[in-house]
Amino acid sequence: LLGHDYSGWWTGTRLSIDEARSIVDGQSATTLQVAGSVIAAVKWMIASPNQGVCVPDDLPWQSVLADARPYIGEIHSAPTDWDPLKTRNDLFPGYGNTGRLDTTDPWQFRNFLTPTPS
C-alpha cells in the first residue's frame, strides 16, 4: 500500500537464503515462497473439487496460509518511508524517462515506470 500517511506499508514474508536451504537444499527463498503458495493452493483445490472458479477473497485464507506457512518464512507487516523517487537509480542516464517524472507528487504512475529510451 502506498501514498498514505505512512508513505508506504509493506506486507509480505521474509525468508533468508539459509532458512530456505534448510527446508529444501539448493533452493532460493523466492522459489520456496512461490512453491509454498502453489502447494497450498493445489492442496485446497484437491480438497475442494466442486468449488468451481474462485477469486482469492472467496478462499479460506486461514487454512491455505497454514499449508503455505512451512515454506514462506516470517510474516511481516510494517510501515516504510519508500517512494518511487526517493531512491530512484537511473542506470542509463540520458536514456530514461527522467524528464517525464512528476517530482511534485511521487505517487503518480509515471514515477513507477522503468526508465526506458525516450
Tab-separated table of N, CA and C in Angstrom:
chain	number	residue	atom	x	y	z
A	1	LEU	N	0.853	-1.168	0.000
A	1	LEU	CA	0.000	0.000	0.000
A	1	LEU	C	0.894	1.224	0.000
A	2	LEU	N	0.568	2.172	-0.856
A	2	LEU	CA	1.438	3.335	-0.984
A	2	LEU	C	0.634	4.627	-1.003
A	3	GLY	N	1.272	5.705	-0.550
A	3	GLY	CA	0.734	7.028	-0.729
A	3	GLY	C	-0.104	7.588	0.400
A	4	HIS	N	-0.222	6.910	1.499
A	4	HIS	CA	-0.997	7.420	2.628
A	4	HIS	C	-0.055	8.064	3.642
A	5	ASP	N	-0.524	8.287	4.847
A	5	ASP	CA	0.277	8.995	5.854
A	5	ASP	C	1.619	8.337	6.161
A	6	TYR	N	1.716	7.027	5.992
A	6	TYR	CA	2.974	6.337	6.262
A	6	TYR	C	3.901	6.323	5.051
A	7	SER	N	3.523	6.914	3.949
A	7	SER	CA	4.196	6.813	2.650
A	7	SER	C	3.957	5.440	2.057
A	8	GLY	N	4.274	4.401	2.800
A	8	GLY	CA	4.040	3.054	2.307
A	8	GLY	C	3.858	2.077	3.449
A	9	TRP	N	3.227	0.973	3.144
A	9	TRP	CA	3.067	-0.100	4.119
A	9	TRP	C	3.418	-1.385	3.408
A	10	TRP	N	4.429	-2.087	3.906
A	10	TRP	CA	4.905	-3.312	3.283
A	10	TRP	C	4.372	-4.508	4.052
A	11	THR	N	3.757	-5.425	3.338
A	11	THR	CA	3.278	-6.666	3.931
A	11	THR	C	3.778	-7.809	3.069
A	12	GLY	N	4.372	-8.780	3.687
A	12	GLY	CA	4.883	-9.922	2.938
A	12	GLY	C	5.535	-10.915	3.870
A	13	THR	N	6.355	-11.760	3.287
A	13	THR	CA	7.064	-12.743	4.098
A	13	THR	C	8.560	-12.554	3.921
A	14	ARG	N	9.284	-12.910	4.958
A	14	ARG	CA	10.744	-12.803	4.918
A	14	ARG	C	11.327	-14.182	5.187
A	15	LEU	N	12.126	-14.635	4.255
A	15	LEU	CA	12.774	-15.936	4.358
A	15	LEU	C	14.198	-15.772	3.844
A	16	SER	N	15.174	-16.044	4.675
A	16	SER	CA	16.570	-15.896	4.255
A	16	SER	C	16.978	-17.072	3.375
A	17	ILE	N	18.057	-16.905	2.659
A	17	ILE	CA	18.572	-17.979	1.814
A	17	ILE	C	18.960	-19.180	2.669
A	18	ASP	N	19.516	-18.928	3.855
A	18	ASP	CA	19.896	-20.033	4.743
A	18	ASP	C	18.670	-20.793	5.243
A	19	GLU	N	17.616	-20.055	5.595
A	19	GLU	CA	16.377	-20.714	6.021
A	19	GLU	C	15.792	-21.536	4.875
A	20	ALA	N	15.794	-20.967	3.681
A	20	ALA	CA	15.250	-21.683	2.518
A	20	ALA	C	16.010	-22.978	2.274
A	21	ARG	N	17.321	-22.905	2.335
A	21	ARG	CA	18.127	-24.100	2.050
A	21	ARG	C	18.070	-25.124	3.173
A	22	SER	N	17.647	-24.702	4.359
A	22	SER	CA	17.446	-25.687	5.426
A	22	SER	C	16.135	-26.453	5.218
A	23	ILE	N	15.230	-25.867	4.443
A	23	ILE	CA	13.952	-26.518	4.135
A	23	ILE	C	14.094	-27.406	2.903
A	24	VAL	N	14.655	-26.846	1.823
A	24	VAL	CA	14.896	-27.598	0.585
A	24	VAL	C	16.288	-27.219	0.089
A	25	ASP	N	17.190	-28.155	0.122
A	25	ASP	CA	18.581	-27.910	-0.247
A	25	ASP	C	18.696	-27.347	-1.661
A	26	GLY	N	19.504	-26.312	-1.798
A	26	GLY	CA	19.814	-25.751	-3.104
A	26	GLY	C	18.779	-24.792	-3.667
A	27	GLN	N	17.744	-24.475	-2.908
A	27	GLN	CA	16.699	-23.585	-3.421
A	27	GLN	C	16.824	-22.192	-2.820
A	28	SER	N	16.255	-21.216	-3.522
A	28	SER	CA	16.278	-19.840	-3.034
A	28	SER	C	15.017	-19.547	-2.230
A	29	ALA	N	15.051	-18.444	-1.503
A	29	ALA	CA	13.889	-18.034	-0.715
A	29	ALA	C	12.695	-17.767	-1.627
A	30	THR	N	12.922	-17.094	-2.740
A	30	THR	CA	11.822	-16.795	-3.662
A	30	THR	C	11.191	-18.067	-4.198
A	31	THR	N	12.016	-19.038	-4.582
A	31	THR	CA	11.493	-20.306	-5.085
A	31	THR	C	10.593	-20.965	-4.050
A	32	LEU	N	11.044	-21.000	-2.804
A	32	LEU	CA	10.245	-21.640	-1.757
A	32	LEU	C	8.961	-20.879	-1.465
A	33	GLN	N	9.026	-19.561	-1.457
A	33	GLN	CA	7.827	-18.773	-1.184
A	33	GLN	C	6.775	-18.979	-2.275
A	34	VAL	N	7.203	-19.019	-3.520
A	34	VAL	CA	6.267	-19.265	-4.622
A	34	VAL	C	5.757	-20.697	-4.572
A	35	ALA	N	6.659	-21.656	-4.421
A	35	ALA	CA	6.264	-23.065	-4.393
A	35	ALA	C	5.340	-23.361	-3.215
A	36	GLY	N	5.610	-22.780	-2.061
A	36	GLY	CA	4.754	-22.995	-0.899
A	36	GLY	C	3.337	-22.512	-1.139
A	37	SER	N	3.212	-21.391	-1.823
A	37	SER	CA	1.888	-20.870	-2.153
A	37	SER	C	1.172	-21.778	-3.139
A	38	VAL	N	1.905	-22.284	-4.120
A	38	VAL	CA	1.316	-23.203	-5.101
A	38	VAL	C	0.889	-24.502	-4.419
A	39	ILE	N	1.740	-25.037	-3.559
A	39	ILE	CA	1.401	-26.270	-2.827
A	39	ILE	C	0.110	-26.071	-2.034
A	40	ALA	N	0.008	-24.961	-1.330
A	40	ALA	CA	-1.190	-24.693	-0.526
A	40	ALA	C	-2.429	-24.558	-1.408
A	41	ALA	N	-2.285	-23.882	-2.542
A	41	ALA	CA	-3.426	-23.713	-3.449
A	41	ALA	C	-3.866	-25.047	-4.043
A	42	VAL	N	-2.913	-25.852	-4.475
A	42	VAL	CA	-3.244	-27.159	-5.053
A	42	VAL	C	-3.882	-28.058	-3.998
A	43	LYS	N	-3.372	-28.013	-2.789
A	43	LYS	CA	-3.960	-28.809	-1.706
A	43	LYS	C	-5.424	-28.420	-1.496
A	44	TRP	N	-5.715	-27.118	-1.512
A	44	TRP	CA	-7.097	-26.669	-1.362
A	44	TRP	C	-7.938	-27.126	-2.552
A	45	MET	N	-7.406	-27.020	-3.773
A	45	MET	CA	-8.165	-27.432	-4.959
A	45	MET	C	-8.505	-28.917	-4.920
A	46	ILE	N	-7.568	-29.742	-4.499
A	46	ILE	CA	-7.816	-31.187	-4.407
A	46	ILE	C	-8.896	-31.475	-3.359
A	47	ALA	N	-8.849	-30.741	-2.255
A	47	ALA	CA	-9.826	-30.949	-1.183
A	47	ALA	C	-11.194	-30.334	-1.503
A	48	SER	N	-11.246	-29.459	-2.514
A	48	SER	CA	-12.485	-28.727	-2.817
A	48	SER	C	-12.817	-28.796	-4.305
A	49	PRO	N	-12.969	-29.992	-4.882
A	49	PRO	CA	-13.124	-30.113	-6.333
A	49	PRO	C	-14.417	-29.524	-6.889
A	50	ASN	N	-15.413	-29.314	-6.082
A	50	ASN	CA	-16.697	-28.817	-6.579
A	50	ASN	C	-16.899	-27.319	-6.365
A	51	GLN	N	-15.848	-26.609	-5.979
A	51	GLN	CA	-15.973	-25.178	-5.698
A	51	GLN	C	-16.007	-24.319	-6.954
A	52	GLY	N	-15.533	-24.837	-8.076
A	52	GLY	CA	-15.502	-24.038	-9.299
A	52	GLY	C	-14.415	-22.984	-9.233
A	53	VAL	N	-14.551	-21.973	-10.087
A	53	VAL	CA	-13.570	-20.893	-10.130
A	53	VAL	C	-13.825	-19.961	-8.948
A	54	CYS	N	-12.769	-19.668	-8.204
A	54	CYS	CA	-12.879	-18.791	-7.030
A	54	CYS	C	-11.858	-17.669	-7.130
A	55	VAL	N	-12.234	-16.526	-6.620
A	55	VAL	CA	-11.278	-15.430	-6.500
A	55	VAL	C	-10.651	-15.525	-5.109
A	56	PRO	N	-9.477	-14.941	-4.908
A	56	PRO	CA	-8.800	-15.065	-3.617
A	56	PRO	C	-9.666	-14.704	-2.410
A	57	ASP	N	-10.500	-13.687	-2.541
A	57	ASP	CA	-11.339	-13.280	-1.404
A	57	ASP	C	-12.339	-14.351	-0.992
A	58	ASP	N	-12.625	-15.301	-1.889
A	58	ASP	CA	-13.577	-16.373	-1.586
A	58	ASP	C	-12.924	-17.580	-0.922
A	59	LEU	N	-11.613	-17.608	-0.867
A	59	LEU	CA	-10.912	-18.780	-0.341
A	59	LEU	C	-10.807	-18.741	1.183
A	60	PRO	N	-10.697	-19.912	1.809
A	60	PRO	CA	-10.489	-19.969	3.256
A	60	PRO	C	-9.020	-19.671	3.565
A	61	TRP	N	-8.692	-18.387	3.627
A	61	TRP	CA	-7.295	-17.977	3.679
A	61	TRP	C	-6.547	-18.547	4.878
A	62	GLN	N	-7.222	-18.765	5.988
A	62	GLN	CA	-6.523	-19.272	7.171
A	62	GLN	C	-5.930	-20.658	6.901
A	63	SER	N	-6.708	-21.547	6.310
A	63	SER	CA	-6.195	-22.896	6.059
A	63	SER	C	-5.175	-22.905	4.923
A	64	VAL	N	-5.391	-22.083	3.904
A	64	VAL	CA	-4.424	-22.010	2.801
A	64	VAL	C	-3.095	-21.463	3.322
A	65	LEU	N	-3.150	-20.420	4.124
A	65	LEU	CA	-1.934	-19.848	4.699
A	65	LEU	C	-1.237	-20.845	5.618
A	66	ALA	N	-1.999	-21.591	6.385
A	66	ALA	CA	-1.402	-22.603	7.274
A	66	ALA	C	-0.646	-23.659	6.471
A	67	ASP	N	-1.167	-24.032	5.299
A	67	ASP	CA	-0.482	-25.014	4.457
A	67	ASP	C	0.773	-24.435	3.802
A	68	ALA	N	0.774	-23.143	3.525
A	68	ALA	CA	1.938	-22.494	2.914
A	68	ALA	C	3.000	-22.139	3.947
A	69	ARG	N	2.593	-21.991	5.183
A	69	ARG	CA	3.447	-21.483	6.260
A	69	ARG	C	4.828	-22.135	6.375
A	70	PRO	N	4.966	-23.456	6.252
A	70	PRO	CA	6.301	-24.049	6.398
A	70	PRO	C	7.311	-23.595	5.337
A	71	TYR	N	6.833	-22.987	4.262
A	71	TYR	CA	7.707	-22.633	3.145
A	71	TYR	C	7.940	-21.137	2.972
A	72	ILE	N	7.190	-20.301	3.653
A	72	ILE	CA	7.222	-18.879	3.313
A	72	ILE	C	7.986	-17.993	4.294
A	73	GLY	N	8.370	-18.498	5.439
A	73	GLY	CA	9.123	-17.692	6.392
A	73	GLY	C	8.230	-16.827	7.256
A	74	GLU	N	8.857	-15.847	7.881
A	74	GLU	CA	8.169	-14.945	8.809
A	74	GLU	C	7.199	-14.033	8.059
A	75	ILE	N	5.989	-13.915	8.566
A	75	ILE	CA	5.022	-12.970	8.003
A	75	ILE	C	5.289	-11.618	8.647
A	76	HIS	N	5.436	-10.591	7.811
A	76	HIS	CA	5.859	-9.280	8.294
A	76	HIS	C	4.959	-8.200	7.707
A	77	SER	N	4.631	-7.210	8.513
A	77	SER	CA	3.839	-6.074	8.060
A	77	SER	C	4.316	-4.844	8.820
A	78	ALA	N	4.735	-3.814	8.084
A	78	ALA	CA	5.294	-2.640	8.756
A	78	ALA	C	5.270	-1.422	7.839
A	79	PRO	N	5.281	-0.224	8.434
A	79	PRO	CA	5.363	0.984	7.619
A	79	PRO	C	6.745	1.113	6.981
A	80	THR	N	6.787	1.812	5.859
A	80	THR	CA	8.048	2.091	5.185
A	80	THR	C	8.017	3.526	4.677
A	81	ASP	N	9.166	4.138	4.541
A	81	ASP	CA	9.199	5.503	4.018
A	81	ASP	C	9.604	5.533	2.542
A	82	TRP	N	9.542	4.380	1.869
A	82	TRP	CA	9.916	4.297	0.461
A	82	TRP	C	8.924	5.058	-0.410
A	83	ASP	N	9.429	5.704	-1.434
A	83	ASP	CA	8.585	6.207	-2.518
A	83	ASP	C	9.387	6.052	-3.809
A	84	PRO	N	8.751	6.087	-4.971
A	84	PRO	CA	9.444	5.761	-6.215
A	84	PRO	C	10.496	6.774	-6.656
A	85	LEU	N	10.546	7.932	-6.029
A	85	LEU	CA	11.546	8.929	-6.412
A	85	LEU	C	12.722	8.991	-5.450
A	86	LYS	N	12.465	8.719	-4.171
A	86	LYS	CA	13.478	8.903	-3.131
A	86	LYS	C	14.759	8.109	-3.407
A	87	THR	N	14.623	6.886	-3.842
A	87	THR	CA	15.797	6.035	-4.064
A	87	THR	C	15.950	5.647	-5.529
A	88	ARG	N	15.379	6.438	-6.408
A	88	ARG	CA	15.426	6.133	-7.842
A	88	ARG	C	16.875	6.084	-8.315
A	89	ASN	N	17.186	5.063	-9.090
A	89	ASN	CA	18.535	4.886	-9.612
A	89	ASN	C	18.437	4.672	-11.117
A	90	ASP	N	18.664	5.716	-11.875
A	90	ASP	CA	18.620	5.620	-13.333
A	90	ASP	C	19.961	5.073	-13.811
A	91	LEU	N	19.982	3.793	-14.133
A	91	LEU	CA	21.227	3.135	-14.522
A	91	LEU	C	21.735	3.561	-15.892
A	92	PHE	N	20.874	4.175	-16.692
A	92	PHE	CA	21.264	4.603	-18.032
A	92	PHE	C	20.892	6.069	-18.232
A	93	PRO	N	21.624	6.982	-17.584
A	93	PRO	CA	21.303	8.404	-17.691
A	93	PRO	C	21.226	8.846	-19.153
A	94	GLY	N	20.219	9.653	-19.439
A	94	GLY	CA	20.037	10.146	-20.794
A	94	GLY	C	19.147	9.260	-21.645
A	95	TYR	N	18.860	8.060	-21.183
A	95	TYR	CA	18.023	7.143	-21.955
A	95	TYR	C	16.725	6.811	-21.241
A	96	GLY	N	16.499	7.395	-20.097
A	96	GLY	CA	15.320	7.050	-19.312
A	96	GLY	C	14.199	8.053	-19.443
A	97	ASN	N	13.263	7.971	-18.522
A	97	ASN	CA	12.117	8.875	-18.523
A	97	ASN	C	12.258	9.958	-17.454
A	98	THR	N	13.482	10.303	-17.092
A	98	THR	CA	13.725	11.286	-16.038
A	98	THR	C	13.005	12.597	-16.315
A	99	GLY	N	12.964	13.031	-17.553
A	99	GLY	CA	12.297	14.282	-17.900
A	99	GLY	C	10.795	14.227	-17.763
A	100	ARG	N	10.236	13.040	-17.658
A	100	ARG	CA	8.785	12.879	-17.551
A	100	ARG	C	8.328	12.594	-16.121
A	101	LEU	N	9.235	12.619	-15.166
A	101	LEU	CA	8.862	12.349	-13.777
A	101	LEU	C	8.041	13.496	-13.203
A	102	ASP	N	7.143	13.182	-12.308
A	102	ASP	CA	6.365	14.198	-11.603
A	102	ASP	C	6.946	14.331	-10.201
A	103	THR	N	7.836	15.289	-10.028
A	103	THR	CA	8.508	15.459	-8.740
A	103	THR	C	7.619	16.131	-7.700
A	104	THR	N	6.459	16.649	-8.115
A	104	THR	CA	5.542	17.277	-7.155
A	104	THR	C	4.671	16.247	-6.442
A	105	ASP	N	4.542	15.053	-7.021
A	105	ASP	CA	3.719	14.002	-6.417
A	105	ASP	C	4.339	12.647	-6.734
A	106	PRO	N	5.088	12.065	-5.788
A	106	PRO	CA	5.798	10.817	-6.079
A	106	PRO	C	4.885	9.645	-6.416
A	107	TRP	N	3.588	9.740	-6.118
A	107	TRP	CA	2.687	8.594	-6.298
A	107	TRP	C	2.036	8.542	-7.671
A	108	GLN	N	2.444	9.424	-8.585
A	108	GLN	CA	1.908	9.368	-9.943
A	108	GLN	C	2.473	8.156	-10.680
A	109	PHE	N	1.640	7.519	-11.509
A	109	PHE	CA	2.015	6.289	-12.201
A	109	PHE	C	3.316	6.447	-12.995
A	110	ARG	N	3.509	7.577	-13.631
A	110	ARG	CA	4.709	7.768	-14.459
A	110	ARG	C	6.000	7.618	-13.647
A	111	ASN	N	5.927	7.857	-12.341
A	111	ASN	CA	7.108	7.729	-11.490
A	111	ASN	C	7.465	6.277	-11.187
A	112	PHE	N	6.556	5.354	-11.477
A	112	PHE	CA	6.808	3.936	-11.254
A	112	PHE	C	7.359	3.251	-12.496
A	113	LEU	N	7.303	3.925	-13.633
A	113	LEU	CA	7.742	3.311	-14.882
A	113	LEU	C	9.241	3.070	-14.879
A	114	THR	N	9.636	1.957	-15.435
A	114	THR	CA	11.048	1.636	-15.570
A	114	THR	C	11.667	2.603	-16.563
A	115	PRO	N	12.838	3.141	-16.261
A	115	PRO	CA	13.479	4.025	-17.223
A	115	PRO	C	13.672	3.318	-18.561
A	116	THR	N	13.166	3.941	-19.617
A	116	THR	CA	13.280	3.385	-20.967
A	116	THR	C	13.751	4.475	-21.911
A	117	PRO	N	14.322	4.090	-23.042
A	117	PRO	CA	14.746	5.109	-24.008
A	117	PRO	C	13.570	5.976	-24.435
A	118	SER	N	13.829	7.269	-24.585
A	118	SER	CA	12.769	8.207	-24.995
A	118	SER	C	12.406	8.020	-26.438
